Coordinates of C-alpha atoms in Angstrom, one line a residue:
X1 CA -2.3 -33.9 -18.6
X2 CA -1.4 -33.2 -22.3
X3 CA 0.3 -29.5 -22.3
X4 CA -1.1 -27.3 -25.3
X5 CA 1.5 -26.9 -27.6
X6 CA 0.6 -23.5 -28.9
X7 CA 0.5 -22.2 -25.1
X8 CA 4.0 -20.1 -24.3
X9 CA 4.0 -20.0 -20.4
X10 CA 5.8 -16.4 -20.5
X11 CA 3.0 -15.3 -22.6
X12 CA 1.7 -12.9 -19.5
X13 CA -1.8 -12.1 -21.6
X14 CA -3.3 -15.6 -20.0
X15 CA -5.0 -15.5 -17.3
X16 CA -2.9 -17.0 -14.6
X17 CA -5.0 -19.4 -12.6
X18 CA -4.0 -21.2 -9.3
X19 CA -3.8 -24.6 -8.2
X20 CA -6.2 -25.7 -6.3
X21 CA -6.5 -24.3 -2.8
X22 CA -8.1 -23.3 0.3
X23 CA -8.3 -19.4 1.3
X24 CA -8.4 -19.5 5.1
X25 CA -9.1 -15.6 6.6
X26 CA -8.8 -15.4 10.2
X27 CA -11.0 -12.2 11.5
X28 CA -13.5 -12.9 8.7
X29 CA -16.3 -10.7 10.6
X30 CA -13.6 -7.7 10.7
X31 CA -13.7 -4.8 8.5
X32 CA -10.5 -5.6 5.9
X33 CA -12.7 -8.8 5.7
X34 CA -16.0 -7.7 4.7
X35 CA -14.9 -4.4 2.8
X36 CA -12.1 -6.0 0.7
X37 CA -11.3 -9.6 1.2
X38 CA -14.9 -10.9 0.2
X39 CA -15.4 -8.7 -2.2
X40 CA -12.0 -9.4 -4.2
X41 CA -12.8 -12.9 -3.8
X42 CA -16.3 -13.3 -5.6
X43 CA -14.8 -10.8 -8.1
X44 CA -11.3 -12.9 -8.8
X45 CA -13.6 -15.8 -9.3
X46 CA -16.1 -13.3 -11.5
X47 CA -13.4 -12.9 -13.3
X48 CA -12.6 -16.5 -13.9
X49 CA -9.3 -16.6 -11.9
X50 CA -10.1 -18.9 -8.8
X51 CA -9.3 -22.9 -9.7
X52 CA -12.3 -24.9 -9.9
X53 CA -11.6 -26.2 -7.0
X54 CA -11.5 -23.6 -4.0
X55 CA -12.9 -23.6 -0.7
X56 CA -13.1 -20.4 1.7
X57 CA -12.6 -20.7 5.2
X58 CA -14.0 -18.2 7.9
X59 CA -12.4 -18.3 11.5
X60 CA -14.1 -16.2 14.4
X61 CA -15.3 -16.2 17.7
X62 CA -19.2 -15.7 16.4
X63 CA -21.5 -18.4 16.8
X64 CA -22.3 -19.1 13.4
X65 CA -23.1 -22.2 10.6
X66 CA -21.8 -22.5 7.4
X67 CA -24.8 -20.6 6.1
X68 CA -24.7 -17.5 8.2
X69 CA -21.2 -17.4 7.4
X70 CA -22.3 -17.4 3.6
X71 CA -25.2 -14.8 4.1
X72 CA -22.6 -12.3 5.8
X73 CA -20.2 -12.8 2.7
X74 CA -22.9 -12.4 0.1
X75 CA -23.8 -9.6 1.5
X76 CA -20.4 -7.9 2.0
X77 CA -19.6 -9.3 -1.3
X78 CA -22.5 -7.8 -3.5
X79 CA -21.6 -4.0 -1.4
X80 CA -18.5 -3.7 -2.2
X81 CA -17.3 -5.9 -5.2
X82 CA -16.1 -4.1 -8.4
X83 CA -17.2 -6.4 -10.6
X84 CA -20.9 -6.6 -11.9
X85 CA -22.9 -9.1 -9.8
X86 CA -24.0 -12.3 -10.9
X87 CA -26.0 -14.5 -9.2
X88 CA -24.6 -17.7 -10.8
X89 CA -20.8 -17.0 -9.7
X90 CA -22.1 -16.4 -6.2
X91 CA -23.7 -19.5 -6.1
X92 CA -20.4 -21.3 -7.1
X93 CA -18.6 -19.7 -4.8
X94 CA -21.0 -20.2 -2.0
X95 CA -20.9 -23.6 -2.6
X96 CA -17.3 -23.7 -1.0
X97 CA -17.8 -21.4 1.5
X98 CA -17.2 -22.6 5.2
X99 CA -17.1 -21.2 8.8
X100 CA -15.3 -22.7 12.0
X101 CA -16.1 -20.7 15.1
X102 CA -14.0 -20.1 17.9
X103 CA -11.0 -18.3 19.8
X104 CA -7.2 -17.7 18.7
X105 CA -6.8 -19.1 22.4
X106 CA -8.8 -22.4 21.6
X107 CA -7.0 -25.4 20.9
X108 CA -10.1 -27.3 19.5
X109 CA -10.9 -24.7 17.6
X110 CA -7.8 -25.0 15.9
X111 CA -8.0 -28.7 15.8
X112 CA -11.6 -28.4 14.2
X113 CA -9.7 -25.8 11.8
X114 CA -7.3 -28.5 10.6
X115 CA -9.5 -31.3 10.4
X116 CA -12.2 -29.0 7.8
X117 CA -9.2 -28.2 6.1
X118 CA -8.2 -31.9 5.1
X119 CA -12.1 -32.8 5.2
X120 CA -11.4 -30.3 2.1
X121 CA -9.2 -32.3 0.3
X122 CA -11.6 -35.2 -0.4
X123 CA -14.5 -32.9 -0.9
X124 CA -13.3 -30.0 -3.0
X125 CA -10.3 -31.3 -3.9
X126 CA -8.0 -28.7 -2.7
X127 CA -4.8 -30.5 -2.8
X128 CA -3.2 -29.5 0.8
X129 CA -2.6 -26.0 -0.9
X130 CA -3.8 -23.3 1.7
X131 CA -3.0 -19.6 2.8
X132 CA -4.3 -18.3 5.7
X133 CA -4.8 -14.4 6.1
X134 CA -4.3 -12.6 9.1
X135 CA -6.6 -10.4 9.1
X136 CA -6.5 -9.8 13.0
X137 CA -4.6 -7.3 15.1
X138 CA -1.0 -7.6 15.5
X139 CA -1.1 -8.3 19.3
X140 CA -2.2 -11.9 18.2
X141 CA 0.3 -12.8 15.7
X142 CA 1.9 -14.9 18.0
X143 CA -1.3 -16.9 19.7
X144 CA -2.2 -17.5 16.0
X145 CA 1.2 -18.9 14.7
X146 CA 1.8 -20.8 17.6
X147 CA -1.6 -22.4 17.0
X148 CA -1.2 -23.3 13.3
X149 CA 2.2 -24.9 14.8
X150 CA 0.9 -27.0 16.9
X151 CA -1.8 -28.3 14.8
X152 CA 1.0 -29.1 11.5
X153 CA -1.2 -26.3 9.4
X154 CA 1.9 -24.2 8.8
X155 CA 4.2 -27.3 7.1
X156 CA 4.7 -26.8 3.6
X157 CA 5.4 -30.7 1.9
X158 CA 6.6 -31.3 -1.2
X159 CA 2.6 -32.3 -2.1
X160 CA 1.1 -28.9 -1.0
X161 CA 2.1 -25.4 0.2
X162 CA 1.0 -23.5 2.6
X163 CA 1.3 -19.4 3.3
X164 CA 0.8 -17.0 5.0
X165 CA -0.3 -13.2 4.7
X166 CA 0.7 -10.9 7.4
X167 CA -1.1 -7.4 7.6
X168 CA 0.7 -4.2 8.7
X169 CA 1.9 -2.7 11.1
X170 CA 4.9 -5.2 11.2
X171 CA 6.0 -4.5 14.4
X172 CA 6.0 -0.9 16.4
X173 CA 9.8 -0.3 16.0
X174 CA 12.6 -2.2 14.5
X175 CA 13.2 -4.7 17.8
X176 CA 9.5 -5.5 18.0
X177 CA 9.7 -5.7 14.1
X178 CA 12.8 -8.6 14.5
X179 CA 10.7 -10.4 16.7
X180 CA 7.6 -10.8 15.0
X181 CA 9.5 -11.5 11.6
X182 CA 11.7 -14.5 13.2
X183 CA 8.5 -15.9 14.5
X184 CA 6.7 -16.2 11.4
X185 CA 9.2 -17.4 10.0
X186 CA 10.2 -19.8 12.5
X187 CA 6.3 -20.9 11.5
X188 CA 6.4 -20.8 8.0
X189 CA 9.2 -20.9 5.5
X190 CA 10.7 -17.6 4.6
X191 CA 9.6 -17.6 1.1
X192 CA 5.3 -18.7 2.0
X193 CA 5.9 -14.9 3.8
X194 CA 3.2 -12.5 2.6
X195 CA 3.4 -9.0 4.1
X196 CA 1.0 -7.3 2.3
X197 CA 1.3 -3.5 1.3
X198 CA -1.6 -2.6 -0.4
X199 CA -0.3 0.5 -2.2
X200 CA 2.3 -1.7 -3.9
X201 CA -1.2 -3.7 -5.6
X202 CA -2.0 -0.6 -7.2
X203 CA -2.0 -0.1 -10.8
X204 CA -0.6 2.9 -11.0
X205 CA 2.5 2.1 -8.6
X206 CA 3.5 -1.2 -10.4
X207 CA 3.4 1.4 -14.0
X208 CA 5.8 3.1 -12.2
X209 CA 8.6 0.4 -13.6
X210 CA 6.9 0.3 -16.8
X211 CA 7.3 3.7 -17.0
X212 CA 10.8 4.2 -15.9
X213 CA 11.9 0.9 -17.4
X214 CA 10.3 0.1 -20.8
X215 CA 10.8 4.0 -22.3
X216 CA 13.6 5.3 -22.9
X217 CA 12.1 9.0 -22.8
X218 CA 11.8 9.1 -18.7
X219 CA 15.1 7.4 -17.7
X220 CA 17.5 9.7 -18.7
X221 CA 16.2 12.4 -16.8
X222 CA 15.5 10.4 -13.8
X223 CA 18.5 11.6 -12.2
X224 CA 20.1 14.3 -9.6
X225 CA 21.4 15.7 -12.6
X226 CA 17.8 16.8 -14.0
X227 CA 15.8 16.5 -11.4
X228 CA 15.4 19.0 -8.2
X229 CA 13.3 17.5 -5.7
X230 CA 10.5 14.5 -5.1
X231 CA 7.5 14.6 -3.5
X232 CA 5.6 12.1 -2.5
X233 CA 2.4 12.9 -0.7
X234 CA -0.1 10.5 1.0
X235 CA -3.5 12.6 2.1
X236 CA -6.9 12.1 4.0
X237 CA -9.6 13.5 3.8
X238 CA -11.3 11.4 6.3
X239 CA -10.3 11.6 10.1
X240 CA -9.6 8.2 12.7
X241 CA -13.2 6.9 11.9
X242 CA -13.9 4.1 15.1
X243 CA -10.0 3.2 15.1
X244 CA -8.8 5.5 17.8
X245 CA -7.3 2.9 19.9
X246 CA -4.9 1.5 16.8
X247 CA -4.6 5.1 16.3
X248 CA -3.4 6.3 19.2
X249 CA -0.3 4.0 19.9
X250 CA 0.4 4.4 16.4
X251 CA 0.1 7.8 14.7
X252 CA 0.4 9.0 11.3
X253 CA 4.6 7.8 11.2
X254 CA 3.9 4.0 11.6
X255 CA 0.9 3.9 9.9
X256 CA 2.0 4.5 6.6
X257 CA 5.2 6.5 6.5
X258 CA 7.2 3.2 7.5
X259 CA 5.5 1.4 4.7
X260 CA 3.9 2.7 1.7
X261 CA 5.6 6.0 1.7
X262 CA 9.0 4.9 1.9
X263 CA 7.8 1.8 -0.7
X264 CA 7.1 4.6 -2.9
X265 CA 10.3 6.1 -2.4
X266 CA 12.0 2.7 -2.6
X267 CA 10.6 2.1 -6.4
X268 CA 11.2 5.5 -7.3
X269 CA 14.4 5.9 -6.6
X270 CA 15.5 2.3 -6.9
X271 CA 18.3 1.6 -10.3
X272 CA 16.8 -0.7 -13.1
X273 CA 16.5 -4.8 -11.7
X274 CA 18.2 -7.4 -13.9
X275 CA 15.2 -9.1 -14.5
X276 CA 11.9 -7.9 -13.4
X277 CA 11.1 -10.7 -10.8
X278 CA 10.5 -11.0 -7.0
X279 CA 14.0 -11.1 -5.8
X280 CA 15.9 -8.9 -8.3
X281 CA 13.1 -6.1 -7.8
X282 CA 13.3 -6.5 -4.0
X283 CA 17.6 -6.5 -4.2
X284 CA 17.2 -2.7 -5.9
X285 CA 14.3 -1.5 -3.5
X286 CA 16.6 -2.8 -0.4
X287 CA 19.7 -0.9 -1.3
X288 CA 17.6 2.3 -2.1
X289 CA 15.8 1.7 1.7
X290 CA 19.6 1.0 3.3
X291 CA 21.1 4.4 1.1
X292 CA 18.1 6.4 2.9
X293 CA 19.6 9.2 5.5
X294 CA 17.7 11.3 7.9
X295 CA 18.4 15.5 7.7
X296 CA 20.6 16.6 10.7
X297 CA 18.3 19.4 11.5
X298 CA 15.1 17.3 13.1
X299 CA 13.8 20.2 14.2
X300 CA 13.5 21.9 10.7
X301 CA 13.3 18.8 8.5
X302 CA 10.9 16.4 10.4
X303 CA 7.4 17.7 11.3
X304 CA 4.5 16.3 12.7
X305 CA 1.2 17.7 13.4
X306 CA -2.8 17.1 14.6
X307 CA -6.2 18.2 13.3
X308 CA -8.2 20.8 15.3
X309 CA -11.4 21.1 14.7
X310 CA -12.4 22.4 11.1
X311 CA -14.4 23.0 7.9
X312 CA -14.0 20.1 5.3
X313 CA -16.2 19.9 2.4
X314 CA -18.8 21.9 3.8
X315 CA -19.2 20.3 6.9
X316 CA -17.8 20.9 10.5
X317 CA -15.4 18.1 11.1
X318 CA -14.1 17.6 15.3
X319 CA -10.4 18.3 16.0
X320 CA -8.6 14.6 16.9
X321 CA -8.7 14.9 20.6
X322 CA -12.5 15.3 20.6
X323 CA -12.8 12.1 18.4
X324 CA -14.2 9.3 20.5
X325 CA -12.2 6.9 22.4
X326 CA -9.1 9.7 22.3
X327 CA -7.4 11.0 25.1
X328 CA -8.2 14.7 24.7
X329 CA -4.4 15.4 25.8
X330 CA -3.1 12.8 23.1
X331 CA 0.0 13.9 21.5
X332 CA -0.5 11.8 18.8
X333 CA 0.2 13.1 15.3
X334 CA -2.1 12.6 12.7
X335 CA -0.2 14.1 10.1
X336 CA 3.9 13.9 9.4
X337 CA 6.4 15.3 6.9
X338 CA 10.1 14.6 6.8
X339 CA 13.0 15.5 4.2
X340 CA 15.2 12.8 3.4
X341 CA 18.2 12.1 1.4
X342 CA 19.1 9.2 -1.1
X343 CA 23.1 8.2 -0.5
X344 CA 23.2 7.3 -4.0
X345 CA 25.1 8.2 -7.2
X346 CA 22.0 8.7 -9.1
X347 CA 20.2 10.8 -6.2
X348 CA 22.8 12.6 -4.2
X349 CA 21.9 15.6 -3.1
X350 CA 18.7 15.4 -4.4
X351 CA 15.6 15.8 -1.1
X352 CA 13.6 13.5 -1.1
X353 CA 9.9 15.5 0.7
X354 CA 7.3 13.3 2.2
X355 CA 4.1 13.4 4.2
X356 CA 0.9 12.1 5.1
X357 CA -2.0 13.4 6.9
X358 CA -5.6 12.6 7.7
X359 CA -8.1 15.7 7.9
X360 CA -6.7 17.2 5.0
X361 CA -8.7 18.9 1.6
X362 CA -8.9 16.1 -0.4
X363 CA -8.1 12.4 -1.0
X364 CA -5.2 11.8 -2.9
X365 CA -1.9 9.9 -3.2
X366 CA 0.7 11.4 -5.8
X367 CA 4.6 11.1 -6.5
X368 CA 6.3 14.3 -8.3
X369 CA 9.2 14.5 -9.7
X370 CA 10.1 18.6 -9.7
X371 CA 12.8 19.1 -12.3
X372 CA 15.7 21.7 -12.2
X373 CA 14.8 25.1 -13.7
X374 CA 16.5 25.9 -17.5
X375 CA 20.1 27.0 -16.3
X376 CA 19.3 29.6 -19.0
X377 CA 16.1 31.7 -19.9
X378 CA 16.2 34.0 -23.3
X379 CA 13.0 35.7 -22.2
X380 CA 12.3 38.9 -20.0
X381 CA 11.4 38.1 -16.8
X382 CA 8.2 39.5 -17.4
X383 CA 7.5 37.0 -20.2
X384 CA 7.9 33.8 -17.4
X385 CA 6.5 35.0 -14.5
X386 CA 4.1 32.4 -14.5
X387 CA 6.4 29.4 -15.3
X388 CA 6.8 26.9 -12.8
X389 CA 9.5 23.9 -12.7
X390 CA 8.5 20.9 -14.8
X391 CA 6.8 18.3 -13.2
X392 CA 6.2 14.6 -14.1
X393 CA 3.5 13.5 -11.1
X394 CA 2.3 9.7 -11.0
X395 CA -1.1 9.6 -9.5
X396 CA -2.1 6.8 -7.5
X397 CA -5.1 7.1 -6.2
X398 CA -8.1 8.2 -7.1
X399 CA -7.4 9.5 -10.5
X400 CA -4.8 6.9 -11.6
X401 CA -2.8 8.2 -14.3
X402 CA 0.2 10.8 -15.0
X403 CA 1.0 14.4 -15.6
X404 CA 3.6 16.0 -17.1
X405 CA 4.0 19.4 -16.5
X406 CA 5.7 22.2 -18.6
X407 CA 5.9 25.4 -20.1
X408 CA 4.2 26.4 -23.1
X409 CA 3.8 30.2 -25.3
X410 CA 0.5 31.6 -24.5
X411 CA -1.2 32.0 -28.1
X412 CA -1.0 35.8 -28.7
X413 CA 1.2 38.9 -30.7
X414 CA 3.4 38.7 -27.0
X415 CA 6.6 35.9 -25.9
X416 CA 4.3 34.6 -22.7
X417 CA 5.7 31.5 -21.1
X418 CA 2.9 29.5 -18.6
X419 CA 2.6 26.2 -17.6
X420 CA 0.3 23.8 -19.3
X421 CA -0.1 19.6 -18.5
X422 CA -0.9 16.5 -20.7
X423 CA -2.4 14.0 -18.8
X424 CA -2.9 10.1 -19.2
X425 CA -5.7 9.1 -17.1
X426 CA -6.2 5.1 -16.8
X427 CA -10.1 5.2 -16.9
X428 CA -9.9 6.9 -20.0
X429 CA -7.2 5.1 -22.1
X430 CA -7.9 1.0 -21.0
X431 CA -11.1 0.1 -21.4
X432 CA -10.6 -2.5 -18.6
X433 CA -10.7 -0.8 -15.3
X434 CA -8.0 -1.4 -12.5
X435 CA -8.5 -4.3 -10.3
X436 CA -8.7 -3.5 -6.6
X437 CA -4.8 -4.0 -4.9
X438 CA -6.2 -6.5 -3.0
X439 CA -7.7 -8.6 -5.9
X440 CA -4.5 -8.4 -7.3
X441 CA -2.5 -9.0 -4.1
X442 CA -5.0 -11.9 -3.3
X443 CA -4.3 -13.8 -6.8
X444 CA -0.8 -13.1 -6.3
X445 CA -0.7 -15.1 -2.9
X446 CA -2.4 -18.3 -4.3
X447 CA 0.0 -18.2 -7.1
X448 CA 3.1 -18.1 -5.1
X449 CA 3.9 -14.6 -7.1
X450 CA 6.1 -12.4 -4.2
X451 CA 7.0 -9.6 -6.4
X452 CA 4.9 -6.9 -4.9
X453 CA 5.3 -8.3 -1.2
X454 CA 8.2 -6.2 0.9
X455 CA 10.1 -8.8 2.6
X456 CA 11.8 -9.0 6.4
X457 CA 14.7 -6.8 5.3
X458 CA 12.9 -4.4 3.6
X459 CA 10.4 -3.8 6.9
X460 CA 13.6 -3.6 9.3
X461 CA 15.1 -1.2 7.1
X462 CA 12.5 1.1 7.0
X463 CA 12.3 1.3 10.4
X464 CA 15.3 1.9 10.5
X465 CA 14.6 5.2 9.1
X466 CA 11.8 6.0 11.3
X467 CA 12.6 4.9 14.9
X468 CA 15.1 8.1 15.2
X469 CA 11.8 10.2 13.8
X470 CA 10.1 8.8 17.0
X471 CA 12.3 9.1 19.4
X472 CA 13.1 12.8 18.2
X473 CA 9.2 13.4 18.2
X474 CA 8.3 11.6 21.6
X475 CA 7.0 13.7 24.6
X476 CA 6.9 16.7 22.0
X477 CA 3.4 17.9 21.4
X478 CA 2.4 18.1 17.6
X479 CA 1.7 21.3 15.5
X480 CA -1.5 22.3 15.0
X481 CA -3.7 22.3 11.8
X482 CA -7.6 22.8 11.2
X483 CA -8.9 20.3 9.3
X484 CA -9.3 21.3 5.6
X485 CA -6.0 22.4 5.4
X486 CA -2.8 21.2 4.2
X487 CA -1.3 20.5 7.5
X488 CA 0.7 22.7 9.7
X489 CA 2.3 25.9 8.8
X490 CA 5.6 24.0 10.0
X491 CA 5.9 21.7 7.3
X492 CA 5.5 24.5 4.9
X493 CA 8.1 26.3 6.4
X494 CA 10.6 23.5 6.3
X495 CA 10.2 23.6 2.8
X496 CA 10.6 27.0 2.8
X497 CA 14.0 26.6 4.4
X498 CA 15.2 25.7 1.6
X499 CA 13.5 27.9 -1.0
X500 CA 11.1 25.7 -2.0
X501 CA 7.2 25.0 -1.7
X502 CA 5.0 21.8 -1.5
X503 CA 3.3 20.7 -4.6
X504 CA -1.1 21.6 -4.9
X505 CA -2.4 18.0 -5.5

């Protein structure tokens, strides 16, 4: 192969294309599968990014062929995909789109699974490369793995990799956590690890380093010396939907305070890497996640809570216990906030406010940095009674983009100080729109890219953090909120407790 001289491979513009491969998804039938995985895929290769030669496996217990398999991923595919549809790229794609049925606890099945996959080789072309998504519940991790073991589909060569992409939870605690993570990688090599986070594929999240890192206007600021307090707030507006029994031996603490909200809190507070790559981004995140310590007052400082029944958006919405599948005397908390401190130079002292709840008045997912009031104000008080503290908020989801927030004169013969924000809104300045995380995550797999993929020491670390939160919490019943509010009065109050109030999304 003749390299093109004018080609610079650091040259990020280019589209970077993987080898050839095989995408193996094992719960293709599930939900992840059929509301993000197929549709990420036909719009990765819409967008030209799949090699020319790639196959798609589907493993399941359902009885089908190779083309009900294909009807059930078209389908999914055309529902949900991002991209515009086009009937051509489908029919590429479906092309190299395969199906083995069968149980996690079925050797043959396996067998049959390793046999299409070097069948594959000769007829697509794929070169040994594979990945395999787990896209199953946690509680068969270890029948999986032990599978692909057995059968040699986990051994990496020097002609072909292979990897793997764990979903979350990654354990239920930080022993459970150990276990599973010196499994897989007893299975596969350390490095072919891929625990996916899907807030870290967000555009907004990875401009979070751009932002602090490639300006110089933010990083000076971005310190306990300017700045007062962070928020970072994960909300619902939806309640368990038909996942009460995850749910319920989970809660809102595992489900996503263990891992994207202390992710987020990771790259916001983490110092500049030396080099913006997988292991020197993941060194900074891993100090910030070891530097985290928990508030000596629990019972101020760490609140969880449950929906009652409510109003949201015009419509009656049930309380949590009479969701079905529940017990209706759960004590499971479908909403927690906690106040946490950064042991760092740079954030000493500085609380660190976080929460996430489902049943709450709107969608959103925003990190705000609340800066220290002026230590000096020439004005009357009467002429600032409406200014706030300064605010720079990075908004992840659904309105991708950021805010500052600050005080401006109201025009007028008067001195009147209010708060006014400029806003940069994604959807407005690019004219491409974001990928989905997963697209991105996805691509980043098959290329062998780990940069945005939390590793073993991160995940124990941050449970580290929250298995004192649990066993504090456990056998206590949760506050109460209706649904369509903003959580229990509690977690106002703990803010509150230290004269301060949570910011309006």
């Amino acid at each position: 192969m003749i390299a093109n001289p004018l080609r610079d491979p650091r040259d990020r513009r280019l589209p970077r294309v993987p080898e050839p491969c095989a995408l193996v998804v094992f719960g293709i039938t599930g939900d992840l599968a059929r509301k993000k995985l197929l549709p990420a895929v036909y719009d990765l290769a819409n967008r030209g990014l799949l090699p020319t030669n790639f196959a798609l496996l589907g493993f399941a217990r359902r009885d089908w062929g190779d083309t009900e398999f294909a009807e059930l991923a078209r389908d999914a595919a055309r529902k949900n995909a991002r991209t515009p549809w086009r009937e051509e790229v489908w029919e590429r794609l479906a092309a190299s789109v395969h199906f083995v049925q069968g149980s996690f606890d079925d050797d043959d099945a396996f067998d049959e699974l390793a046999g299409a996959l070097t069948d594959l080789e000769g007829s697509h072309g794929i070169g040994g490369n594979a990945a395999f998504y787990l896209s199953i519940p946690p509680a068969m991790f270890p029948t999986v793995l032990k599978q692909m073991q057995r059968t040699g589909m986990a051994d990496s060569t020097p002609e072909r990799w292979r990897r793997v992409v764990v979903e979350k939870p990654f354990g239920t605690d930080l022993a459970s956590s150990r276990e599973l993570n010196q499994l897989v990688d007893s299975v596969f090599g350390a490095d072919d690890v891929f625990r996916i986070d899907h807030y870290l594929g967000k555009e907004t999240v990875q401009n979070l380093m751009a932002l602090r890192f490639a300006n110089s206007l933010f990083e000076p600021v971005w310190n306990g010396h300017h700045v007062d307090s962070v928020q970072i707030t994960m909300a619902e507006d939806v309640g368990i939907g038909g996942r009460a029994g995850f749910y319920e031996e989970t809660g809102a603490a595992r489900d996503v305070l263990q891992n994207h909200l202390l992710q987020l809190l990771a790259l916001t507070a983490m110092e500049e890497p030396v080099e913006f790559s997988a292991e020197q981004i993941r060194i900074e995140k891993l100090k910030v996640l070891r530097a985290i310590s928990l508030p000596d007052d629990l019972q101020t400082f760490a609140v969880r809570g449950q929906y009652e029944p409510g109003w949201l958006a015009g419509e009656r919405a049930n309380g949590y216990r009479q969701e079905e599948g529940v017990d209706p005397a759960s004590t499971t908390e479908t909403y927690a906030a906690v106040r946490l401190g950064v042991e760092t130079r740079r954030w000493a002292g500085v609380p660190f406010y976080l929460r996430a709840g489902k049943r709450l008045p709107r969608r959103v997912t925003e990190i705000a940095l609340v800066f220290k009031r002026a230590p000096h104000l020439p004005f009357a008080d009467t002429d600032t009674e409406e200014l706030g503290n300064n605010q720079l908020v990075v908004r992840v989801q659904p309105d991708e983009g950021i805010t500052l927030k600050f005080g401006s004169k109201v025009p007028g013969s008067v001195m009147e100080v209010r708060d006014v924000s400029m806003d940069f809104l994604y959807g407005e300045q690019f004219t491409e729109s974001s990928p989905e995380a997963y697209e991105r995550l996805l691509l980043d797999v098959l290329l062998g890219d780990a940069t945005l993929f939390p590793r073993n020491a991160e995940v124990e670390a941050s449970w580290a953090v929250i298995d004192p939160l649990e066993e504090f919490w456990a056998g206590s019943e949760p506050f109460p909120y209706r649904a369509g509010e903003w959580g229990p009065r509690a977690a106002d109050e703990m803010l509150a407790a230290e004269d301060r109030q949570w910011r309006r999304p």
